[in-house]
Coordinates of C-alpha atoms in Angstrom, one line a residue:
M1 CA 55.8 -185.1 221.5
S2 CA 51.9 -186.3 220.1
R3 CA 49.5 -182.6 218.7
S4 CA 45.8 -182.0 219.9
T5 CA 42.9 -181.0 217.4
P6 CA 40.9 -178.7 219.6
L7 CA 37.7 -181.2 220.0
R8 CA 40.2 -183.4 222.2
E9 CA 38.2 -182.6 225.3
V10 CA 35.2 -183.9 223.2
H11 CA 36.3 -186.3 222.4
E12 CA 37.6 -187.7 226.2
G13 CA 33.8 -186.7 227.3
L14 CA 33.1 -189.4 224.0
G15 CA 34.9 -191.9 226.1
A16 CA 36.9 -192.8 222.8
T17 CA 39.7 -194.9 222.5
L18 CA 42.4 -191.7 221.1
T19 CA 45.7 -193.5 219.3
D20 CA 48.7 -191.8 217.3
F21 CA 48.2 -191.0 214.3
A22 CA 50.8 -189.0 212.7
G23 CA 51.4 -187.0 215.4
W24 CA 48.3 -185.9 216.6
Q25 CA 46.2 -187.7 219.1
M26 CA 42.7 -188.9 217.1
P27 CA 39.7 -191.0 218.2
L28 CA 40.6 -194.6 216.6
R29 CA 36.7 -195.7 217.9
Y30 CA 34.1 -193.9 220.6
G31 CA 33.2 -197.6 221.3
S32 CA 32.0 -200.2 218.3
E33 CA 33.4 -200.1 215.2
S34 CA 31.1 -202.1 213.4
A35 CA 28.7 -199.3 213.9
E36 CA 30.0 -196.6 213.2
H37 CA 30.8 -198.1 210.3
N38 CA 27.1 -198.8 209.6
A39 CA 25.7 -195.6 210.5
V40 CA 27.7 -194.7 207.9
R41 CA 26.1 -196.3 205.1
T42 CA 23.2 -196.7 206.9
A43 CA 22.3 -192.8 208.2
A44 CA 25.1 -190.9 209.6
G45 CA 28.6 -190.4 211.0
L46 CA 30.8 -187.8 212.3
F47 CA 34.5 -187.1 211.9
D48 CA 37.2 -185.1 213.2
L49 CA 39.8 -184.1 210.6
S50 CA 41.2 -181.5 212.4
H51 CA 44.9 -183.3 211.3
M52 CA 44.9 -182.6 208.2
G53 CA 46.6 -179.6 206.7
E54 CA 45.7 -176.2 204.7
I55 CA 47.7 -174.6 202.2
H56 CA 46.8 -171.7 200.3
V57 CA 48.4 -171.1 197.0
T58 CA 47.7 -166.9 196.5
G59 CA 48.1 -164.0 193.7
P60 CA 48.0 -163.3 190.0
Q61 CA 49.9 -167.0 189.6
A62 CA 48.5 -169.1 191.7
G63 CA 46.4 -171.1 189.3
E64 CA 50.0 -171.8 186.8
A65 CA 52.1 -172.4 189.5
L66 CA 49.5 -174.9 190.7
D67 CA 49.4 -176.1 187.6
Y68 CA 53.9 -176.8 187.4
A69 CA 53.8 -177.9 191.2
L70 CA 51.3 -180.3 190.3
V71 CA 49.7 -183.1 188.0
G72 CA 46.5 -181.9 187.4
H73 CA 45.3 -178.7 185.6
L74 CA 44.2 -177.0 188.6
S75 CA 44.4 -173.0 186.3
V76 CA 40.7 -173.9 184.8
L77 CA 38.6 -174.4 188.3
E78 CA 36.5 -172.7 188.5
P79 CA 35.5 -170.8 191.7
G80 CA 33.6 -172.9 194.4
R81 CA 35.0 -176.2 192.3
A82 CA 37.0 -178.9 194.1
R83 CA 39.4 -181.7 192.0
Y84 CA 41.6 -184.7 192.9
T85 CA 45.0 -184.5 192.0
M86 CA 48.9 -185.8 193.4
I87 CA 52.2 -184.3 194.1
V88 CA 55.2 -186.2 192.8
T89 CA 58.6 -186.1 192.5
E90 CA 60.8 -185.9 189.6
D91 CA 60.4 -189.6 189.1
G92 CA 57.4 -189.7 188.7
G93 CA 56.5 -191.4 192.3
V94 CA 53.3 -189.6 194.4
L95 CA 54.8 -187.4 197.6
D96 CA 51.0 -187.2 198.5
D97 CA 47.2 -187.5 197.3
L98 CA 45.1 -184.1 197.8
I99 CA 42.3 -181.9 197.1
V100 CA 42.6 -178.7 196.0
Y101 CA 39.9 -176.4 196.2
R102 CA 39.5 -173.1 194.3
L103 CA 38.3 -170.6 196.8
A104 CA 38.7 -167.6 194.3
P105 CA 40.6 -166.6 191.7
E106 CA 43.7 -165.9 193.0
D107 CA 43.6 -168.3 196.4
F108 CA 43.9 -172.0 196.1
M109 CA 43.1 -173.6 198.8
V110 CA 45.6 -177.4 199.3
V111 CA 44.5 -179.8 201.8
A112 CA 47.4 -182.2 202.5
N113 CA 47.2 -186.0 204.5
A114 CA 48.3 -185.3 207.9
S115 CA 52.2 -186.7 207.6
N116 CA 53.0 -185.2 204.9
Y117 CA 51.7 -181.6 204.7
A118 CA 55.0 -179.5 205.9
K119 CA 56.1 -181.6 203.0
V120 CA 54.3 -180.6 200.5
A121 CA 54.5 -177.0 201.6
Q122 CA 58.1 -177.2 201.4
E123 CA 57.8 -178.2 197.8
L124 CA 54.8 -176.3 196.9
T125 CA 57.1 -173.3 197.7
E126 CA 59.7 -174.6 196.1
R127 CA 58.0 -174.9 193.4
A128 CA 55.9 -171.6 192.6
K129 CA 59.2 -169.4 193.2
S130 CA 59.3 -168.4 189.5
Y131 CA 56.0 -167.9 189.5
D132 CA 53.8 -164.6 190.8
A133 CA 51.8 -167.0 193.2
Q134 CA 52.7 -167.2 197.1
V135 CA 52.7 -170.1 199.4
E136 CA 51.9 -170.7 203.0
D137 CA 50.8 -173.6 205.2
R138 CA 47.4 -172.6 207.1
S139 CA 47.1 -175.6 208.6
D140 CA 47.0 -174.1 212.0
A141 CA 43.9 -171.5 211.2
Y142 CA 41.7 -174.2 210.4
A143 CA 39.6 -177.2 212.1
L144 CA 37.5 -179.9 209.9
V145 CA 34.5 -181.8 210.3
A146 CA 32.8 -184.2 208.3
I147 CA 29.6 -185.2 207.8
Q148 CA 29.2 -188.2 205.5
G149 CA 26.3 -191.1 205.1
P150 CA 22.8 -190.7 203.3
N151 CA 21.1 -188.0 206.4
S152 CA 23.6 -185.9 206.4
T153 CA 21.8 -183.9 203.8
A154 CA 18.7 -183.5 206.7
I155 CA 21.2 -183.0 209.3
L156 CA 22.7 -180.1 208.4
G157 CA 20.3 -178.5 206.2
K158 CA 18.7 -178.0 209.6
L159 CA 21.3 -175.6 210.5
T160 CA 22.2 -173.9 207.6
D161 CA 19.8 -171.7 205.0
A162 CA 24.3 -172.7 202.4
D163 CA 22.3 -174.5 199.1
L164 CA 23.1 -177.5 200.1
V165 CA 20.6 -179.6 197.4
G166 CA 22.9 -177.3 194.7
L167 CA 26.0 -178.3 195.9
K168 CA 27.6 -180.5 193.2
Y169 CA 29.9 -183.2 194.6
Y170 CA 33.5 -181.3 194.5
A171 CA 32.4 -178.0 194.7
G172 CA 32.0 -176.1 198.0
L173 CA 31.0 -172.6 199.3
P174 CA 31.2 -170.7 201.8
G175 CA 28.4 -171.0 204.4
T176 CA 27.3 -170.5 208.2
V177 CA 26.3 -173.7 210.0
A178 CA 24.8 -173.2 213.2
G179 CA 25.8 -169.6 213.9
F180 CA 29.2 -170.4 212.2
E181 CA 30.5 -169.4 209.1
V182 CA 32.6 -172.2 207.7
M183 CA 33.3 -173.7 204.1
I184 CA 30.8 -176.3 203.3
A185 CA 32.3 -178.2 200.5
R186 CA 31.0 -181.7 199.3
T187 CA 33.9 -183.8 199.9
G188 CA 34.7 -186.8 201.6
Y189 CA 36.9 -190.2 202.0
T190 CA 33.2 -192.8 202.7
G191 CA 32.2 -193.8 199.8
E192 CA 29.7 -192.0 200.6
D193 CA 27.0 -188.5 200.2
G194 CA 28.5 -185.8 202.6
F195 CA 30.8 -182.6 203.6
E196 CA 33.7 -181.7 205.0
L197 CA 33.6 -178.2 206.9
F198 CA 36.5 -176.1 207.3
A199 CA 35.9 -173.5 210.6
R200 CA 37.9 -171.8 213.1
P201 CA 39.7 -173.8 215.7
E202 CA 37.3 -172.2 218.4
D203 CA 34.3 -173.2 216.7
A204 CA 34.6 -176.6 216.2
A205 CA 33.4 -178.2 219.4
G206 CA 30.2 -175.9 218.7
L207 CA 29.9 -177.1 215.6
W208 CA 30.6 -180.3 216.3
N209 CA 27.8 -180.4 219.4
A210 CA 24.8 -178.9 217.4
L211 CA 25.5 -181.1 214.5
T212 CA 25.5 -183.7 217.6
E213 CA 22.4 -182.3 218.2
A214 CA 20.9 -182.0 215.0
G215 CA 21.2 -185.3 214.1
A216 CA 20.7 -187.3 217.3
E217 CA 16.8 -188.0 216.6
L218 CA 19.2 -189.6 212.4
G219 CA 21.0 -192.2 213.4
L220 CA 24.1 -189.8 213.7
R221 CA 27.3 -191.4 215.3
P222 CA 30.7 -190.3 216.3
C223 CA 32.9 -192.2 214.1
G224 CA 37.1 -192.9 214.9
L225 CA 39.9 -193.5 212.2
S226 CA 38.8 -197.3 212.7
A227 CA 35.5 -196.6 210.6
R228 CA 36.7 -194.1 208.4
D229 CA 40.0 -196.5 206.9
T230 CA 36.9 -199.5 206.8
L231 CA 35.0 -197.1 204.4
R232 CA 38.0 -195.9 202.2
L233 CA 38.8 -198.9 201.5
E234 CA 34.7 -200.2 200.4
A235 CA 34.7 -197.1 198.8
G236 CA 38.7 -198.4 196.8
M237 CA 39.6 -194.9 198.0
P238 CA 43.8 -195.4 198.6
L239 CA 45.4 -194.0 201.6
Y240 CA 49.0 -192.6 201.6
G241 CA 51.7 -195.1 202.9
N242 CA 49.5 -197.7 201.8
E243 CA 47.9 -198.1 197.7
L244 CA 50.2 -194.5 197.6
T245 CA 54.7 -193.8 198.0
A246 CA 57.1 -191.9 196.9
E247 CA 58.0 -195.9 195.2
M248 CA 54.8 -195.9 193.1
T249 CA 53.6 -193.3 190.9
P250 CA 50.3 -192.6 189.6
F251 CA 49.1 -195.1 187.3
D252 CA 50.5 -198.1 189.2
A253 CA 48.0 -197.0 191.8
G254 CA 44.8 -197.4 188.5
L255 CA 45.3 -193.4 189.5
G256 CA 46.7 -192.5 185.6
R257 CA 43.5 -190.6 185.4
V258 CA 45.0 -187.6 187.4
V259 CA 47.9 -186.9 185.2
K260 CA 47.3 -184.2 182.4
F261 CA 49.6 -184.1 179.7
D262 CA 47.3 -182.1 177.7
K263 CA 47.5 -178.8 179.9
P264 CA 50.1 -176.6 178.6
G265 CA 53.6 -176.0 179.5
D266 CA 56.0 -178.5 181.5
F267 CA 55.1 -180.0 185.5
V268 CA 57.4 -181.5 188.0
G269 CA 57.3 -185.4 186.9
K270 CA 55.7 -184.6 183.4
A271 CA 59.2 -186.2 181.8
A272 CA 59.3 -189.2 183.8
L273 CA 55.7 -190.4 183.3
S274 CA 54.9 -189.5 179.4
G275 CA 57.2 -192.5 179.2
H276 CA 55.2 -194.3 182.0
P277 CA 55.2 -198.2 180.0
A278 CA 52.1 -200.4 181.4
P279 CA 52.8 -201.2 185.1
E280 CA 54.3 -204.6 185.7
R281 CA 52.0 -204.9 188.8
R282 CA 48.0 -203.5 189.4
L283 CA 46.3 -202.5 192.6
V284 CA 43.8 -204.8 192.3
G285 CA 40.8 -205.4 195.1
L286 CA 40.5 -209.0 196.9
V287 CA 37.5 -210.9 198.2
A288 CA 38.5 -213.3 200.5
R289 CA 37.0 -217.0 200.6
G290 CA 37.3 -217.9 204.1
R291 CA 37.1 -215.5 207.3
R292 CA 40.8 -215.0 207.2
V293 CA 41.4 -211.4 207.2
P294 CA 44.3 -210.4 204.7
R295 CA 46.8 -207.5 205.9
H296 CA 48.6 -204.6 205.1
G297 CA 52.1 -206.2 204.2
Y298 CA 50.9 -210.1 203.8
P299 CA 52.1 -211.7 200.7
V300 CA 49.9 -212.8 197.7
T301 CA 50.6 -215.6 196.0
R302 CA 50.0 -218.2 193.7
E303 CA 50.9 -221.8 193.3
G304 CA 52.9 -220.8 196.6
E305 CA 55.1 -218.3 194.3
V306 CA 55.2 -214.6 195.6
V307 CA 53.3 -212.3 192.9
G308 CA 52.2 -209.4 195.2
V309 CA 51.1 -207.8 198.6
V310 CA 48.4 -206.9 200.3
T311 CA 48.4 -203.0 200.8
S312 CA 45.3 -202.9 203.1
G313 CA 42.7 -205.0 205.0
A314 CA 40.1 -205.6 207.0
P315 CA 36.7 -207.3 207.6
S316 CA 34.0 -205.4 205.1
Q317 CA 30.4 -205.3 207.1
T318 CA 29.0 -204.3 203.9
L319 CA 30.1 -207.6 202.5
G320 CA 29.6 -209.3 205.4
K321 CA 34.0 -211.3 204.1
P322 CA 36.9 -209.9 204.9
I323 CA 38.6 -207.4 201.7
A324 CA 41.9 -206.2 200.5
M325 CA 43.8 -204.1 198.7
A326 CA 46.5 -205.6 196.5
Y327 CA 49.4 -204.7 193.5
V328 CA 50.0 -208.0 192.6
S329 CA 51.7 -208.7 189.0
A330 CA 49.6 -208.5 185.7
D331 CA 51.2 -212.2 184.7
A332 CA 49.3 -213.7 187.8
L333 CA 46.1 -211.7 187.3
E334 CA 45.9 -213.1 184.3
K335 CA 46.5 -216.9 185.2
G336 CA 44.2 -216.6 188.3
N337 CA 44.4 -219.8 191.3
L338 CA 45.5 -216.6 193.9
A339 CA 45.7 -217.1 197.4
V340 CA 46.8 -214.7 200.5
D341 CA 50.1 -215.9 203.0
I342 CA 48.3 -215.4 206.2
R343 CA 50.8 -216.4 209.2
G344 CA 51.7 -219.9 205.9
S345 CA 48.3 -220.6 205.5
Q346 CA 47.5 -219.9 202.0
E347 CA 44.1 -218.8 202.3
P348 CA 42.1 -218.3 198.8
V349 CA 41.1 -215.3 197.7
D350 CA 38.9 -213.7 194.4
V351 CA 39.8 -210.9 192.4
V352 CA 37.7 -207.7 192.0
D353 CA 37.5 -204.7 190.0
L354 CA 37.3 -201.9 192.7
P355 CA 35.9 -200.4 194.9
F356 CA 33.9 -203.1 196.4
Y357 CA 30.8 -201.2 197.6
R358 CA 29.5 -197.9 195.4
R359 CA 26.4 -195.8 197.3
S360 CA 23.4 -196.2 195.4
K361 CA 22.3 -192.8 194.0

């Protein structure tokens, strides 16, 4: 049976189409997916992300435990800062991609994907056993609401006296929004500026409604999973289960930069990743020349031979063309003339660097 977030009644009141996602009933859309997508690019969008997992790692050696458990160097994070990282298997395969916030010298919060957080909590608990650190899954203690888009600072600024202008990207601070105590983080998954607000579940509806009212004159729209997916695709951001799996390493996904070999001591997956050869395939962007959309799982071909696979694809509202991310063999990329097999038709595509979209500063 699917779980509901604290905002279920709010979504139903807004006429949202709900869908099962990672065991949760989540809003897919409220009306027009393209209108929601465009609102985030031009004004602002409001998202319910309460299905995400929040795992706290605390204690004198919490930083060292995370250095061992994850591929990143987390013990050097300053309190109030965050870092994108990954947890991998001994063989180097990605179990999940994560954001780690250092809330205090001995308190880190690991935010994991909804489908993986129980597994991540279990792995962190096992990997922290030899450290003076405690791991606790506190996901039920949080609701998570995100406001994303160029007008997000102006909207949120109506409701808080926190220093939003001074808050750096991948940083967070405790604050009060519309009278509710939250953690305000300048993070997101859309390619736009914005904030993620970690709140108590009982405050979620009041927080959502206050943001909705504050953003009414600034183009704020509630946004569902469909818009979130097309926004992150344009921004070239990976989705676990598509671009990232346990069969792929961070290097396969072009994210080897998150693996910190220069941190002290060992970490899970270090031996496998340090001997990792140049990937035989690369994650690239594809732009269709026609109107047909390359979708997840479609073969990428060259002269009729399968040379890769599409991991994510959708029409791009911003580019006005179908786009996709795909793993393609390095040899085929050098030769060019690629196509995607869409139900037996070889549809030509152009290879482009990721991301497809980058916001103006």
